[in-house]
PDB file of C-alpha atoms in Angstrom:
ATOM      1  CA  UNK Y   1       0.000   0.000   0.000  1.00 80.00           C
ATOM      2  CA  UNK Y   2       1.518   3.266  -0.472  1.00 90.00           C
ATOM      3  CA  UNK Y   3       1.213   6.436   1.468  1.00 92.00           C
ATOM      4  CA  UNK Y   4      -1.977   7.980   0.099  1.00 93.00           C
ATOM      5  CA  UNK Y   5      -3.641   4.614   1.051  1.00 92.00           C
ATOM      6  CA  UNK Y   6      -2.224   4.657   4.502  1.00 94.00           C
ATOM      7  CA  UNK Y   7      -3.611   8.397   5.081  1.00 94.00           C
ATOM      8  CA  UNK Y   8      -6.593   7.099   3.790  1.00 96.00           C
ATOM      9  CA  UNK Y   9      -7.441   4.801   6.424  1.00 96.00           C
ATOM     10  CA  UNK Y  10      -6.093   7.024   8.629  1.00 95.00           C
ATOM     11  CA  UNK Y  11      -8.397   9.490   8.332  1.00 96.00           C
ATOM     12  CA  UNK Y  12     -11.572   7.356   8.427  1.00 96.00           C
ATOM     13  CA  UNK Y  13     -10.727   5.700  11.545  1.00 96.00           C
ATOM     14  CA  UNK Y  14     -10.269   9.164  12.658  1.00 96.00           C
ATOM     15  CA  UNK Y  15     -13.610   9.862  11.317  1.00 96.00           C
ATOM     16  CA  UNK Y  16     -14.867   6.921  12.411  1.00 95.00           C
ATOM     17  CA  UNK Y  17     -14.052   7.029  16.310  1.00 96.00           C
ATOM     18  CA  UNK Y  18     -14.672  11.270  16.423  1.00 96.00           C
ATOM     19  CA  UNK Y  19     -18.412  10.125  14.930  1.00 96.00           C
ATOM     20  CA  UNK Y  20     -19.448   7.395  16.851  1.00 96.00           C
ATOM     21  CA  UNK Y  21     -19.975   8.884  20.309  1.00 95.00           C
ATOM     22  CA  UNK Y  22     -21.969  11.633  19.208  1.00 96.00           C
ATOM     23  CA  UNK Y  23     -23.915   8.719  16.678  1.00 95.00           C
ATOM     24  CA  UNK Y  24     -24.447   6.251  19.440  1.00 94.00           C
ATOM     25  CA  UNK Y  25     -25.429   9.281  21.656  1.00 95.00           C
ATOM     26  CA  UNK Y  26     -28.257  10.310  19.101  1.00 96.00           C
ATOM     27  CA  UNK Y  27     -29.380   6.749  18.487  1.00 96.00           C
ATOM     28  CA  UNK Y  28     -30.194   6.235  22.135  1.00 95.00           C
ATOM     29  CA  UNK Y  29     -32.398   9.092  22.332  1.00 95.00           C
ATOM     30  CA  UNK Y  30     -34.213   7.624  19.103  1.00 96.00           C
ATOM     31  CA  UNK Y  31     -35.025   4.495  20.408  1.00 96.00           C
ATOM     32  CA  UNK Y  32     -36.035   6.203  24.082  1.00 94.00           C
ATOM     33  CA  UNK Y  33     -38.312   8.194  22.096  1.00 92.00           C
ATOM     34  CA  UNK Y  34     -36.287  11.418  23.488  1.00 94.00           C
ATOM     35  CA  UNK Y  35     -36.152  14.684  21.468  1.00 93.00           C
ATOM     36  CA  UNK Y  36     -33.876  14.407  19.008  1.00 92.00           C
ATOM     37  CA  UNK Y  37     -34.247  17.532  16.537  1.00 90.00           C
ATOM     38  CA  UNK Y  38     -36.419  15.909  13.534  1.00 93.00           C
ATOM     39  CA  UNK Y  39     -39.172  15.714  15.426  1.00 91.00           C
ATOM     40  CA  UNK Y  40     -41.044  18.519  14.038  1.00 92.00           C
ATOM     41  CA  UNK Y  41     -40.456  16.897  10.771  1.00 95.00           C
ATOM     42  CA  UNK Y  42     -40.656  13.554  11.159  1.00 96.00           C
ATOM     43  CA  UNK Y  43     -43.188  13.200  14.484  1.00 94.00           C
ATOM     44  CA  UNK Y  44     -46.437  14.058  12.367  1.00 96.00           C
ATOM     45  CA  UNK Y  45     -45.253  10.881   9.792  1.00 97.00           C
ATOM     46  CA  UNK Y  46     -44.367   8.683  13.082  1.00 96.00           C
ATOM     47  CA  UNK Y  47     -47.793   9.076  14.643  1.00 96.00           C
ATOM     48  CA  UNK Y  48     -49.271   9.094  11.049  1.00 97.00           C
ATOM     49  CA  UNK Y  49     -47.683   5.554  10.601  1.00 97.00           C
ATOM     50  CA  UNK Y  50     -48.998   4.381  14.147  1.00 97.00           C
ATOM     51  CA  UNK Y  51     -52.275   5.315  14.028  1.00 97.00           C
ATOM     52  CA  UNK Y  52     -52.526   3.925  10.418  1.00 97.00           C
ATOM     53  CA  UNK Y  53     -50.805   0.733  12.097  1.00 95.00           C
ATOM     54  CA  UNK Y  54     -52.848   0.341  15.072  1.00 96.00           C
ATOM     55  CA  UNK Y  55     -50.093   0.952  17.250  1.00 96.00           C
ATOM     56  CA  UNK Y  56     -49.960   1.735  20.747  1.00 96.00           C
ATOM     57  CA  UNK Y  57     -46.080   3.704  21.120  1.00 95.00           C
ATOM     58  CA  UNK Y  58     -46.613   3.810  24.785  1.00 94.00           C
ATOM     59  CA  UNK Y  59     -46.834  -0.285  25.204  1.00 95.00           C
ATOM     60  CA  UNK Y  60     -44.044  -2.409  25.358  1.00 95.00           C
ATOM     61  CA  UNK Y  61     -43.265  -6.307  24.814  1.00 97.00           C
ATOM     62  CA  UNK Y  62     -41.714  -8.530  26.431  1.00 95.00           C
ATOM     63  CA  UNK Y  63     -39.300 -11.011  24.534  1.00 94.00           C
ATOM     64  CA  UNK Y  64     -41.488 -13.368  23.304  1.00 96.00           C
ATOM     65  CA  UNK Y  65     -44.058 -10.959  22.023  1.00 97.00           C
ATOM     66  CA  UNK Y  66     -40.637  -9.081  20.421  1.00 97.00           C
ATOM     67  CA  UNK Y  67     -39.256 -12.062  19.261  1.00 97.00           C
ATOM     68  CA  UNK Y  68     -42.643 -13.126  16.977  1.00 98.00           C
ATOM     69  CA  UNK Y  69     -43.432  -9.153  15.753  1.00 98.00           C
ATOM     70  CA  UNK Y  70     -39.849  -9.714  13.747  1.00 97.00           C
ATOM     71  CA  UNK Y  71     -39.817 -13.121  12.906  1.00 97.00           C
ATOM     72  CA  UNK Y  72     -43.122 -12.113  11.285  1.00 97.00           C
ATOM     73  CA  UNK Y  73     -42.202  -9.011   9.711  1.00 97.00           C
ATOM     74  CA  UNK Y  74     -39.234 -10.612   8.600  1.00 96.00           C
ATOM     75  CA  UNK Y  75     -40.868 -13.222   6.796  1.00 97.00           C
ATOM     76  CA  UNK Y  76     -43.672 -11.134   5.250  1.00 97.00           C
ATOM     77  CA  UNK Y  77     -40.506  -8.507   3.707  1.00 96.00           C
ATOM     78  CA  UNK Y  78     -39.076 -11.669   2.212  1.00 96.00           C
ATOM     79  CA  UNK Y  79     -42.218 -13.441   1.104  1.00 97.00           C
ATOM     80  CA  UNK Y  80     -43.173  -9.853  -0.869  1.00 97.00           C
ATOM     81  CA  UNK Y  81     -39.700  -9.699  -2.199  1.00 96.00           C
ATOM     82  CA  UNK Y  82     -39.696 -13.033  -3.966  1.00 97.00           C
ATOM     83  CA  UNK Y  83     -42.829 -12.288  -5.303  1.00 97.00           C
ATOM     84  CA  UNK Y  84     -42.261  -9.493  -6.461  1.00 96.00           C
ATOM     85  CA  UNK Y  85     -39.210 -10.869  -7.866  1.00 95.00           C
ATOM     86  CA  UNK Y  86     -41.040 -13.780  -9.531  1.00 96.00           C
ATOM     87  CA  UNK Y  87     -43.994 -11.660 -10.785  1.00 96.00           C
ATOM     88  CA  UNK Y  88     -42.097  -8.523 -12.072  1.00 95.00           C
ATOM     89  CA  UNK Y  89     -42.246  -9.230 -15.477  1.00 95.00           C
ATOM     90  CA  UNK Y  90     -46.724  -8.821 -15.224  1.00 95.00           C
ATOM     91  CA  UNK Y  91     -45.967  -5.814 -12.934  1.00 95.00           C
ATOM     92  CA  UNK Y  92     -46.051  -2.441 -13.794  1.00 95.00           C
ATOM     93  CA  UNK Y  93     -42.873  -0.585 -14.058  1.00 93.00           C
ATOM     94  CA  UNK Y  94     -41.193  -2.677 -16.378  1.00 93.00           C
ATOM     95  CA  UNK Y  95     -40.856  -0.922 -20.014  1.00 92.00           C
ATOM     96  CA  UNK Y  96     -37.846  -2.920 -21.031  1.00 91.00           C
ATOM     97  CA  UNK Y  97     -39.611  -6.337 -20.435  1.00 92.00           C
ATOM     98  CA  UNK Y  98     -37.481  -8.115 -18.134  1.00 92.00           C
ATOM     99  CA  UNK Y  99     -38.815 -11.271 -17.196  1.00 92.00           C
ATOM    100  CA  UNK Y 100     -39.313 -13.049 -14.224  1.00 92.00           C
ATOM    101  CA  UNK Y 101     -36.787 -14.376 -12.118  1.00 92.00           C
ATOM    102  CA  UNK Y 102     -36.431 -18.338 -10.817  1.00 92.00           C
ATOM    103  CA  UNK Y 103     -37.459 -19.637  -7.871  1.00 93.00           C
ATOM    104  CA  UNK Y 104     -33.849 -20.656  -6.353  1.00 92.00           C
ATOM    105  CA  UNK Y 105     -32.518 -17.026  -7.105  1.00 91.00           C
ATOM    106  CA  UNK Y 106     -35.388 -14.800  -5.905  1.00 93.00           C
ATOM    107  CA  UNK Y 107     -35.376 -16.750  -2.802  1.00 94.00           C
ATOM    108  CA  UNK Y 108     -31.417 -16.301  -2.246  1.00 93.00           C
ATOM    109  CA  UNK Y 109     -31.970 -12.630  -3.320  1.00 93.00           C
ATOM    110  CA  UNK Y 110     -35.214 -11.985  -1.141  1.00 94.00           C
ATOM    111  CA  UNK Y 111     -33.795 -13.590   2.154  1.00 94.00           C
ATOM    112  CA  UNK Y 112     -29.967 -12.139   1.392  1.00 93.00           C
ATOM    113  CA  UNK Y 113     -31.993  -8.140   1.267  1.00 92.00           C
ATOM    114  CA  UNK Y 114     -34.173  -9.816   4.113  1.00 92.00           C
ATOM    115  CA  UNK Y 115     -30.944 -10.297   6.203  1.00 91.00           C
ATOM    116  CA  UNK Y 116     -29.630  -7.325   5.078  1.00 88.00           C
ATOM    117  CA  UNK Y 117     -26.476  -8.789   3.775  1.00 88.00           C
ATOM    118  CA  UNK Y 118     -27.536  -8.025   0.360  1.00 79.00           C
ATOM    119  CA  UNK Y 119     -25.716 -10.805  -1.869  1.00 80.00           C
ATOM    120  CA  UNK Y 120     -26.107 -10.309  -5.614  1.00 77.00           C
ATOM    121  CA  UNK Y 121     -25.069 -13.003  -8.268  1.00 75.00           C
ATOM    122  CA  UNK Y 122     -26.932 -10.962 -10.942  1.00 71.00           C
ATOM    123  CA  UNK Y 123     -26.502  -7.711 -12.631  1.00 68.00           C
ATOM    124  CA  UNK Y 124     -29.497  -5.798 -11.298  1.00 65.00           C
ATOM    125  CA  UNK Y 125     -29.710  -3.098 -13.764  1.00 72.00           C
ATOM    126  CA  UNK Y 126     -29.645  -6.084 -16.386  1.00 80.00           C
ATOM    127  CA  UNK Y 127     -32.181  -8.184 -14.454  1.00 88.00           C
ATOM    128  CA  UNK Y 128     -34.954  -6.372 -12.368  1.00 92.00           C
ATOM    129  CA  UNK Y 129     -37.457  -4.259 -13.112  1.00 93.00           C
ATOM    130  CA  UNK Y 130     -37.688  -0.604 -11.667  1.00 93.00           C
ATOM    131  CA  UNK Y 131     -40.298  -1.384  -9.500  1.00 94.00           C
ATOM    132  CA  UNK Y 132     -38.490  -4.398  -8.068  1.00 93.00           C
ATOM    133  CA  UNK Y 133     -35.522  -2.245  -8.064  1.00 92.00           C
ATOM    134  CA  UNK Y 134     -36.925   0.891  -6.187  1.00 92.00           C
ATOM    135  CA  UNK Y 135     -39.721  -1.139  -3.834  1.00 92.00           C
ATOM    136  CA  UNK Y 136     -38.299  -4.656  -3.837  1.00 92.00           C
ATOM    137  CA  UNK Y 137     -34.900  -3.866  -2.994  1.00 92.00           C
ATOM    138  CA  UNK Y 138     -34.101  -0.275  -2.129  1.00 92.00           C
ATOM    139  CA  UNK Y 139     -37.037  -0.772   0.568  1.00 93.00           C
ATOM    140  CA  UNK Y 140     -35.262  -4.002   2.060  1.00 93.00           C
ATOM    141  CA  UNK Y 141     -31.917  -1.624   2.168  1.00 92.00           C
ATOM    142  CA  UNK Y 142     -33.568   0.288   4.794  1.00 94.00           C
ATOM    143  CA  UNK Y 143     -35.952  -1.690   6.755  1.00 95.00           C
ATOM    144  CA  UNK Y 144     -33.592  -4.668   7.295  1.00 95.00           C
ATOM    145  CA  UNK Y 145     -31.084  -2.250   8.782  1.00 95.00           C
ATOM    146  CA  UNK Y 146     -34.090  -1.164  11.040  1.00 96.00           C
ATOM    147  CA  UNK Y 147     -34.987  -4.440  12.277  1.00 97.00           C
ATOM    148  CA  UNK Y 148     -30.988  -5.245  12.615  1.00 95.00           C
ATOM    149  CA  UNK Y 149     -30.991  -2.180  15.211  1.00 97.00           C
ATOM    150  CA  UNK Y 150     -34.020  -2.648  16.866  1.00 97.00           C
ATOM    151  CA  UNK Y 151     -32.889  -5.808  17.887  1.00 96.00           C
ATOM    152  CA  UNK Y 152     -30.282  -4.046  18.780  1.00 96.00           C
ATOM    153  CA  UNK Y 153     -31.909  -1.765  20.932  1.00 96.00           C
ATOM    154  CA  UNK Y 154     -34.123  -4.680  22.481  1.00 96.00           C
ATOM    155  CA  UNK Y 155     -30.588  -6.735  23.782  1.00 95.00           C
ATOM    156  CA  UNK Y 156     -28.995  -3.503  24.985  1.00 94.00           C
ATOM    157  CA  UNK Y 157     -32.553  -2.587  26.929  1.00 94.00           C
ATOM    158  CA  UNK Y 158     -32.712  -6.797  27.964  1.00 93.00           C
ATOM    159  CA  UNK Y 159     -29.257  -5.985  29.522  1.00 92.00           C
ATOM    160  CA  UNK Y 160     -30.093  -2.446  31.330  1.00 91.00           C
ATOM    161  CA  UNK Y 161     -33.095  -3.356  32.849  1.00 89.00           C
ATOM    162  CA  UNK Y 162     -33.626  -5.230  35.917  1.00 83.00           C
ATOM    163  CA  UNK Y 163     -37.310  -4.542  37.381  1.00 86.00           C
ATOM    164  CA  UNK Y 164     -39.479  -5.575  34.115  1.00 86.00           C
ATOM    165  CA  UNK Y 165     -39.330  -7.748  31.094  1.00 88.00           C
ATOM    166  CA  UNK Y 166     -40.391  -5.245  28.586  1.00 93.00           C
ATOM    167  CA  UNK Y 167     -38.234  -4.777  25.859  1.00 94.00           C
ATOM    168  CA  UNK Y 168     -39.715  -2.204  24.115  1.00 95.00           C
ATOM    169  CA  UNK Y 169     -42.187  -2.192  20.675  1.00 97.00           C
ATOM    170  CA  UNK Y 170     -40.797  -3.831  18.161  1.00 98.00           C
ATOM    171  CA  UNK Y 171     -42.886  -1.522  15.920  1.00 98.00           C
ATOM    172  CA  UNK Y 172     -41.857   1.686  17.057  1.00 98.00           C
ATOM    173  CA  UNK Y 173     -38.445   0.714  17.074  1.00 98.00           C
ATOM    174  CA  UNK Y 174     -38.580  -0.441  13.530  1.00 98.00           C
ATOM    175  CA  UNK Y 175     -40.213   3.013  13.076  1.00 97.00           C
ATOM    176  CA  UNK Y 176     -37.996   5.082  14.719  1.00 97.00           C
ATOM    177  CA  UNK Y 177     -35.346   3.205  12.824  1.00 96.00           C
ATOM    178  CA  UNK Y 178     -36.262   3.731   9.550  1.00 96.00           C
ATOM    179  CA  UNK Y 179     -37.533   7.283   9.866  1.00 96.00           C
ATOM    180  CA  UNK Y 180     -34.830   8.909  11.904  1.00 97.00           C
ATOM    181  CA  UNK Y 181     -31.638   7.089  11.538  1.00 94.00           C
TER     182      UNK Y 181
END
């Protein structure tokens, strides 16, 4: 490596460590629901979201109750993915025709965007449609980080508290997570 690369990595592990206090500090008052300067912005599309949702913000789950709300979102995301990945060529949004994609890859697509590690063994411009592009995947690029960090948030509130088993809403984390970080 020479000594541009060197500086390189230098300064983004500068970058890195200077950003992630005040990061970590502004993720924790997300997910405790603390003011955190985008409310007046973003609070009227949170509460928009949980009223159209049904959701309670105030109540809280407990692990099991946690533990089902994103195994079953989880499995909905992918089970719309790989349709919409073996479908997209009846959708709309599809001028250049592609067609649909097989069974085996849509499934190692959906659950790799579902996991959020996002494994490709296709050329996507060459092989999705725009919707599947901009709803299938660009969606999962976003709300499987969300669930990955409310998870997050549930352990690190599992670990803090010691008088209740409530870990939180799965649902307004996943909110939360997707709207302001």
């Amino acid at each position: 490596m020479k000594m541009q690369g060197y500086f390189q990595v230098a300064v983004y592990l500068v970058v890195l460590i200077a950003a992630a206090w005040p990061l970590g500090l502004y993720m924790a008052r997300v997910y405790e629901g603390r003011r955190c300067g985008l409310e007046r912005v973003l609070g009227p599309v949170e509460r928009s979201l949980y009223r159209l949702y049904g959701i309670d913000p105030r109540s809280e789950m407990n692990w099991k109750s946690y533990a089902l709300a994103l195994l079953g979102f989880s499995l909905l995301s992918l089970v719309t993915l790989w349709l919409l990945l073996r479908y997209q060529a009846v959708l709309p949004f599809n001028p250049e025709g592609k067609t649909m994609i097989g069974g085996g890859t849509a499934f190692n697509i959906a659950s790799s965007f579902s996991t959020n590690t996002n494994w490709q063994n296709y050329a996507g411009e060459g092989a999705l449609s725009y919707l599947t592009q901009m709803i299938g995947l660009t969606v999962h690029n976003f709300i499987s980080a969300a669930a990955g960090m409310s998870v997050l948030a549930a352990l690190i509130r599992g670990l803090t508290r010691r008088q209740t088993d409530a870990l939180g809403n799965f649902w307004v984390d996943l909110t939360r997570g997707t709207l302001y970080i």
